[in-house]
mmCIF file with all atom_site columns, C-alpha atoms in Angstrom:
data_model
loop_
_atom_site.group_PDB
_atom_site.id
_atom_site.type_symbol
_atom_site.label_atom_id
_atom_site.label_alt_id
_atom_site.label_comp_id
_atom_site.label_asym_id
_atom_site.label_entity_id
_atom_site.label_seq_id
_atom_site.pdbx_PDB_ins_code
_atom_site.Cartn_x
_atom_site.Cartn_y
_atom_site.Cartn_z
_atom_site.occupancy
_atom_site.B_iso_or_equiv
_atom_site.pdbx_formal_charge
_atom_site.auth_seq_id
_atom_site.auth_comp_id
_atom_site.auth_asym_id
_atom_site.auth_atom_id
_atom_site.pdbx_PDB_model_num
ATOM 1   C CA . UNK A 1 1   ? 4.278   27.045  10.356  1.00 45.00 ? 1   UNK A CA 1
ATOM 2   C CA . UNK A 1 2   ? 5.737   26.236  6.917   1.00 46.00 ? 2   UNK A CA 1
ATOM 3   C CA . UNK A 1 3   ? 9.295   25.685  8.193   1.00 45.00 ? 3   UNK A CA 1
ATOM 4   C CA . UNK A 1 4   ? 8.034   23.149  10.718  1.00 48.00 ? 4   UNK A CA 1
ATOM 5   C CA . UNK A 1 5   ? 6.775   20.833  7.974   1.00 55.00 ? 5   UNK A CA 1
ATOM 6   C CA . UNK A 1 6   ? 10.341  19.934  6.943   1.00 70.00 ? 6   UNK A CA 1
ATOM 7   C CA . UNK A 1 7   ? 11.465  19.224  10.536  1.00 86.00 ? 7   UNK A CA 1
ATOM 8   C CA . UNK A 1 8   ? 11.921  15.434  11.010  1.00 91.00 ? 8   UNK A CA 1
ATOM 9   C CA . UNK A 1 9   ? 10.994  15.717  14.684  1.00 93.00 ? 9   UNK A CA 1
ATOM 10  C CA . UNK A 1 10  ? 7.685   17.412  13.844  1.00 93.00 ? 10  UNK A CA 1
ATOM 11  C CA . UNK A 1 11  ? 7.014   14.729  11.217  1.00 94.00 ? 11  UNK A CA 1
ATOM 12  C CA . UNK A 1 12  ? 7.756   11.987  13.757  1.00 94.00 ? 12  UNK A CA 1
ATOM 13  C CA . UNK A 1 13  ? 5.494   13.629  16.337  1.00 94.00 ? 13  UNK A CA 1
ATOM 14  C CA . UNK A 1 14  ? 2.708   14.154  13.779  1.00 94.00 ? 14  UNK A CA 1
ATOM 15  C CA . UNK A 1 15  ? 2.736   10.449  12.888  1.00 94.00 ? 15  UNK A CA 1
ATOM 16  C CA . UNK A 1 16  ? 2.927   9.445   16.537  1.00 95.00 ? 16  UNK A CA 1
ATOM 17  C CA . UNK A 1 17  ? -0.121  11.551  17.421  1.00 95.00 ? 17  UNK A CA 1
ATOM 18  C CA . UNK A 1 18  ? -2.078  10.668  14.283  1.00 95.00 ? 18  UNK A CA 1
ATOM 19  C CA . UNK A 1 19  ? -1.659  6.903   14.635  1.00 95.00 ? 19  UNK A CA 1
ATOM 20  C CA . UNK A 1 20  ? -1.315  6.602   18.395  1.00 94.00 ? 20  UNK A CA 1
ATOM 21  C CA . UNK A 1 21  ? -4.000  8.880   19.782  1.00 94.00 ? 21  UNK A CA 1
ATOM 22  C CA . UNK A 1 22  ? -7.717  9.465   19.495  1.00 93.00 ? 22  UNK A CA 1
ATOM 23  C CA . UNK A 1 23  ? -7.218  13.187  18.937  1.00 95.00 ? 23  UNK A CA 1
ATOM 24  C CA . UNK A 1 24  ? -8.910  14.638  15.880  1.00 95.00 ? 24  UNK A CA 1
ATOM 25  C CA . UNK A 1 25  ? -6.857  15.843  12.943  1.00 95.00 ? 25  UNK A CA 1
ATOM 26  C CA . UNK A 1 26  ? -7.839  19.400  13.868  1.00 95.00 ? 26  UNK A CA 1
ATOM 27  C CA . UNK A 1 27  ? -6.584  18.918  17.441  1.00 96.00 ? 27  UNK A CA 1
ATOM 28  C CA . UNK A 1 28  ? -3.286  17.416  16.265  1.00 95.00 ? 28  UNK A CA 1
ATOM 29  C CA . UNK A 1 29  ? -2.758  20.172  13.695  1.00 96.00 ? 29  UNK A CA 1
ATOM 30  C CA . UNK A 1 30  ? -3.467  22.830  16.299  1.00 96.00 ? 30  UNK A CA 1
ATOM 31  C CA . UNK A 1 31  ? -1.156  21.193  18.853  1.00 94.00 ? 31  UNK A CA 1
ATOM 32  C CA . UNK A 1 32  ? 1.702   21.111  16.313  1.00 94.00 ? 32  UNK A CA 1
ATOM 33  C CA . UNK A 1 33  ? 0.879   24.550  14.891  1.00 94.00 ? 33  UNK A CA 1
ATOM 34  C CA . UNK A 1 34  ? 0.238   23.134  11.408  1.00 94.00 ? 34  UNK A CA 1
ATOM 35  C CA . UNK A 1 35  ? -2.508  23.442  8.857   1.00 94.00 ? 35  UNK A CA 1
ATOM 36  C CA . UNK A 1 36  ? -4.559  20.297  8.272   1.00 94.00 ? 36  UNK A CA 1
ATOM 37  C CA . UNK A 1 37  ? -3.126  19.954  4.774   1.00 94.00 ? 37  UNK A CA 1
ATOM 38  C CA . UNK A 1 38  ? 0.434   20.233  6.125   1.00 94.00 ? 38  UNK A CA 1
ATOM 39  C CA . UNK A 1 39  ? -0.367  17.573  8.715   1.00 94.00 ? 39  UNK A CA 1
ATOM 40  C CA . UNK A 1 40  ? -1.823  15.236  6.083   1.00 93.00 ? 40  UNK A CA 1
ATOM 41  C CA . UNK A 1 41  ? 1.300   15.812  3.986   1.00 92.00 ? 41  UNK A CA 1
ATOM 42  C CA . UNK A 1 42  ? 3.479   14.626  6.864   1.00 92.00 ? 42  UNK A CA 1
ATOM 43  C CA . UNK A 1 43  ? 1.524   11.560  7.930   1.00 93.00 ? 43  UNK A CA 1
ATOM 44  C CA . UNK A 1 44  ? 2.609   8.326   6.302   1.00 94.00 ? 44  UNK A CA 1
ATOM 45  C CA . UNK A 1 45  ? 0.809   4.986   6.108   1.00 95.00 ? 45  UNK A CA 1
ATOM 46  C CA . UNK A 1 46  ? 0.822   2.600   9.064   1.00 94.00 ? 46  UNK A CA 1
ATOM 47  C CA . UNK A 1 47  ? 2.559   -0.697  8.410   1.00 94.00 ? 47  UNK A CA 1
ATOM 48  C CA . UNK A 1 48  ? 0.387   -3.590  9.584   1.00 93.00 ? 48  UNK A CA 1
ATOM 49  C CA . UNK A 1 49  ? 2.823   -6.401  10.274  1.00 93.00 ? 49  UNK A CA 1
ATOM 50  C CA . UNK A 1 50  ? 0.919   -8.620  7.823   1.00 94.00 ? 50  UNK A CA 1
ATOM 51  C CA . UNK A 1 51  ? 1.935   -9.879  4.411   1.00 95.00 ? 51  UNK A CA 1
ATOM 52  C CA . UNK A 1 52  ? 0.195   -9.450  1.080   1.00 95.00 ? 52  UNK A CA 1
ATOM 53  C CA . UNK A 1 53  ? -1.398  -12.695 -0.156  1.00 94.00 ? 53  UNK A CA 1
ATOM 54  C CA . UNK A 1 54  ? -0.306  -11.841 -3.711  1.00 93.00 ? 54  UNK A CA 1
ATOM 55  C CA . UNK A 1 55  ? 3.326   -10.738 -3.380  1.00 93.00 ? 55  UNK A CA 1
ATOM 56  C CA . UNK A 1 56  ? 4.147   -11.207 0.351   1.00 92.00 ? 56  UNK A CA 1
ATOM 57  C CA . UNK A 1 57  ? 5.156   -7.533  0.849   1.00 94.00 ? 57  UNK A CA 1
ATOM 58  C CA . UNK A 1 58  ? 4.045   -5.875  4.076   1.00 95.00 ? 58  UNK A CA 1
ATOM 59  C CA . UNK A 1 59  ? 0.599   -4.312  3.702   1.00 95.00 ? 59  UNK A CA 1
ATOM 60  C CA . UNK A 1 60  ? -0.391  -0.999  5.249   1.00 95.00 ? 60  UNK A CA 1
ATOM 61  C CA . UNK A 1 61  ? -3.267  1.154   6.387   1.00 95.00 ? 61  UNK A CA 1
ATOM 62  C CA . UNK A 1 62  ? -3.486  4.371   4.340   1.00 94.00 ? 62  UNK A CA 1
ATOM 63  C CA . UNK A 1 63  ? -5.178  6.340   7.140   1.00 95.00 ? 63  UNK A CA 1
ATOM 64  C CA . UNK A 1 64  ? -7.067  5.923   10.412  1.00 94.00 ? 64  UNK A CA 1
ATOM 65  C CA . UNK A 1 65  ? -10.392 5.391   8.676   1.00 95.00 ? 65  UNK A CA 1
ATOM 66  C CA . UNK A 1 66  ? -8.877  2.509   6.694   1.00 95.00 ? 66  UNK A CA 1
ATOM 67  C CA . UNK A 1 67  ? -7.494  1.063   9.937   1.00 94.00 ? 67  UNK A CA 1
ATOM 68  C CA . UNK A 1 68  ? -10.888 1.317   11.636  1.00 95.00 ? 68  UNK A CA 1
ATOM 69  C CA . UNK A 1 69  ? -12.556 -0.370  8.643   1.00 96.00 ? 69  UNK A CA 1
ATOM 70  C CA . UNK A 1 70  ? -9.838  -3.074  8.303   1.00 95.00 ? 70  UNK A CA 1
ATOM 71  C CA . UNK A 1 71  ? -8.958  -1.876  4.801   1.00 95.00 ? 71  UNK A CA 1
ATOM 72  C CA . UNK A 1 72  ? -5.371  -2.813  4.011   1.00 96.00 ? 72  UNK A CA 1
ATOM 73  C CA . UNK A 1 73  ? -3.491  -2.137  0.807   1.00 96.00 ? 73  UNK A CA 1
ATOM 74  C CA . UNK A 1 74  ? -0.227  -3.379  -0.626  1.00 95.00 ? 74  UNK A CA 1
ATOM 75  C CA . UNK A 1 75  ? 2.183   -0.648  -1.722  1.00 94.00 ? 75  UNK A CA 1
ATOM 76  C CA . UNK A 1 76  ? 3.985   -3.111  -4.007  1.00 93.00 ? 76  UNK A CA 1
ATOM 77  C CA . UNK A 1 77  ? 1.228   -4.707  -6.087  1.00 94.00 ? 77  UNK A CA 1
ATOM 78  C CA . UNK A 1 78  ? -1.912  -2.718  -5.280  1.00 94.00 ? 78  UNK A CA 1
ATOM 79  C CA . UNK A 1 79  ? -3.807  -5.574  -3.562  1.00 95.00 ? 79  UNK A CA 1
ATOM 80  C CA . UNK A 1 80  ? -6.597  -4.425  -1.226  1.00 96.00 ? 80  UNK A CA 1
ATOM 81  C CA . UNK A 1 81  ? -8.351  -6.452  1.445   1.00 95.00 ? 81  UNK A CA 1
ATOM 82  C CA . UNK A 1 82  ? -8.744  -7.174  5.132   1.00 94.00 ? 82  UNK A CA 1
ATOM 83  C CA . UNK A 1 83  ? -6.542  -8.685  7.807   1.00 93.00 ? 83  UNK A CA 1
ATOM 84  C CA . UNK A 1 84  ? -8.215  -12.097 7.479   1.00 94.00 ? 84  UNK A CA 1
ATOM 85  C CA . UNK A 1 85  ? -6.966  -12.306 3.870   1.00 94.00 ? 85  UNK A CA 1
ATOM 86  C CA . UNK A 1 86  ? -3.314  -11.580 4.673   1.00 94.00 ? 86  UNK A CA 1
ATOM 87  C CA . UNK A 1 87  ? -0.428  -13.969 5.235   1.00 94.00 ? 87  UNK A CA 1
ATOM 88  C CA . UNK A 1 88  ? 2.398   -13.945 7.739   1.00 91.00 ? 88  UNK A CA 1
ATOM 89  C CA . UNK A 1 89  ? 5.272   -11.826 6.461   1.00 86.00 ? 89  UNK A CA 1
ATOM 90  C CA . UNK A 1 90  ? 7.570   -14.854 6.242   1.00 68.00 ? 90  UNK A CA 1
ATOM 91  C CA . UNK A 1 91  ? 5.080   -17.062 4.365   1.00 46.00 ? 91  UNK A CA 1
ATOM 92  C CA . UNK A 1 92  ? 6.099   -15.807 0.936   1.00 44.00 ? 92  UNK A CA 1
ATOM 93  C CA . UNK A 1 93  ? 9.720   -16.828 1.434   1.00 44.00 ? 93  UNK A CA 1
ATOM 94  C CA . UNK A 1 94  ? 9.055   -20.045 3.376   1.00 44.00 ? 94  UNK A CA 1
ATOM 95  C CA . UNK A 1 95  ? 6.431   -21.604 1.099   1.00 43.00 ? 95  UNK A CA 1
ATOM 96  C CA . UNK A 1 96  ? 8.178   -20.812 -2.160  1.00 38.00 ? 96  UNK A CA 1
ATOM 97  C CA . UNK A 1 97  ? 11.760  -21.064 -0.970  1.00 37.00 ? 97  UNK A CA 1
ATOM 98  C CA . UNK A 1 98  ? 12.628  -17.532 -2.028  1.00 36.00 ? 98  UNK A CA 1
ATOM 99  C CA . UNK A 1 99  ? 12.439  -14.071 -0.616  1.00 37.00 ? 99  UNK A CA 1
ATOM 100 C CA . UNK A 1 100 ? 10.268  -12.034 -2.987  1.00 41.00 ? 100 UNK A CA 1
ATOM 101 C CA . UNK A 1 101 ? 11.704  -8.982  -4.651  1.00 43.00 ? 101 UNK A CA 1
ATOM 102 C CA . UNK A 1 102 ? 8.962   -6.405  -4.298  1.00 46.00 ? 102 UNK A CA 1
ATOM 103 C CA . UNK A 1 103 ? 8.693   -3.759  -7.015  1.00 48.00 ? 103 UNK A CA 1
ATOM 104 C CA . UNK A 1 104 ? 7.229   -0.335  -6.405  1.00 50.00 ? 104 UNK A CA 1
ATOM 105 C CA . UNK A 1 105 ? 3.538   0.134   -7.171  1.00 53.00 ? 105 UNK A CA 1
ATOM 106 C CA . UNK A 1 106 ? 4.244   1.719   -10.546 1.00 55.00 ? 106 UNK A CA 1
ATOM 107 C CA . UNK A 1 107 ? 6.765   -0.984  -11.473 1.00 57.00 ? 107 UNK A CA 1
ATOM 108 C CA . UNK A 1 108 ? 4.360   -3.714  -10.382 1.00 58.00 ? 108 UNK A CA 1
ATOM 109 C CA . UNK A 1 109 ? 1.519   -2.293  -12.462 1.00 58.00 ? 109 UNK A CA 1
ATOM 110 C CA . UNK A 1 110 ? 3.800   -1.922  -15.493 1.00 63.00 ? 110 UNK A CA 1
ATOM 111 C CA . UNK A 1 111 ? 5.018   -5.505  -15.142 1.00 63.00 ? 111 UNK A CA 1
ATOM 112 C CA . UNK A 1 112 ? 1.459   -6.789  -14.788 1.00 61.00 ? 112 UNK A CA 1
ATOM 113 C CA . UNK A 1 113 ? 0.266   -4.803  -17.803 1.00 62.00 ? 113 UNK A CA 1
ATOM 114 C CA . UNK A 1 114 ? 3.295   -5.869  -19.857 1.00 64.00 ? 114 UNK A CA 1
ATOM 115 C CA . UNK A 1 115 ? 2.675   -9.520  -19.009 1.00 67.00 ? 115 UNK A CA 1
ATOM 116 C CA . UNK A 1 116 ? -0.993  -9.231  -19.922 1.00 66.00 ? 116 UNK A CA 1
ATOM 117 C CA . UNK A 1 117 ? -0.168  -7.602  -23.260 1.00 70.00 ? 117 UNK A CA 1
ATOM 118 C CA . UNK A 1 118 ? 2.445   -10.249 -24.059 1.00 72.00 ? 118 UNK A CA 1
ATOM 119 C CA . UNK A 1 119 ? -0.026  -12.999 -23.183 1.00 71.00 ? 119 UNK A CA 1
ATOM 120 C CA . UNK A 1 120 ? -2.700  -11.454 -25.385 1.00 69.00 ? 120 UNK A CA 1
ATOM 121 C CA . UNK A 1 121 ? -0.247  -11.111 -28.284 1.00 70.00 ? 121 UNK A CA 1
ATOM 122 C CA . UNK A 1 122 ? 0.850   -14.733 -27.913 1.00 69.00 ? 122 UNK A CA 1
ATOM 123 C CA . UNK A 1 123 ? -2.779  -15.850 -27.836 1.00 67.00 ? 123 UNK A CA 1
ATOM 124 C CA . UNK A 1 124 ? -3.578  -13.916 -31.010 1.00 70.00 ? 124 UNK A CA 1
ATOM 125 C CA . UNK A 1 125 ? -0.549  -15.370 -32.785 1.00 74.00 ? 125 UNK A CA 1
ATOM 126 C CA . UNK A 1 126 ? -1.488  -18.895 -31.736 1.00 70.00 ? 126 UNK A CA 1
ATOM 127 C CA . UNK A 1 127 ? -5.083  -18.336 -32.829 1.00 68.00 ? 127 UNK A CA 1
ATOM 128 C CA . UNK A 1 128 ? -3.944  -17.014 -36.213 1.00 74.00 ? 128 UNK A CA 1
ATOM 129 C CA . UNK A 1 129 ? -1.527  -19.901 -36.670 1.00 68.00 ? 129 UNK A CA 1
ATOM 130 C CA . UNK A 1 130 ? -4.185  -22.545 -35.911 1.00 72.00 ? 130 UNK A CA 1
ATOM 131 C CA . UNK A 1 131 ? -6.734  -20.915 -38.267 1.00 76.00 ? 131 UNK A CA 1
ATOM 132 C CA . UNK A 1 132 ? -4.253  -20.984 -41.173 1.00 75.00 ? 132 UNK A CA 1
ATOM 133 C CA . UNK A 1 133 ? -3.598  -24.679 -40.641 1.00 69.00 ? 133 UNK A CA 1
ATOM 134 C CA . UNK A 1 134 ? -7.252  -25.609 -41.207 1.00 61.00 ? 134 UNK A CA 1
#
């Protein structure tokens, strides 16, 4: 059972059954001779074909429950929402004239936090400067 979890064919089949069938996780795990935790470790997110309204990266469904509830998430910037809030995958490049470079989730969060901290520091400096002038 443990050796099967590193087999690319078993991983492909696990994802195919998980996303493409109505079988329960228990049924899929039993069919592939895996534990449920091994199965969950093999199943990846399902790409949606829709773009993130924030960064234009392709958004995904984390699991079948998220798909059933129309709960998408962006692996690049962390955005969460439904299909009605998404954009076409090409919209980000067409509207702005550039193809977005999409950072990983951790890089995106660091960049966002860094920008917020820089903005706060600049605001404090400006506030201090204007108070001294009075």
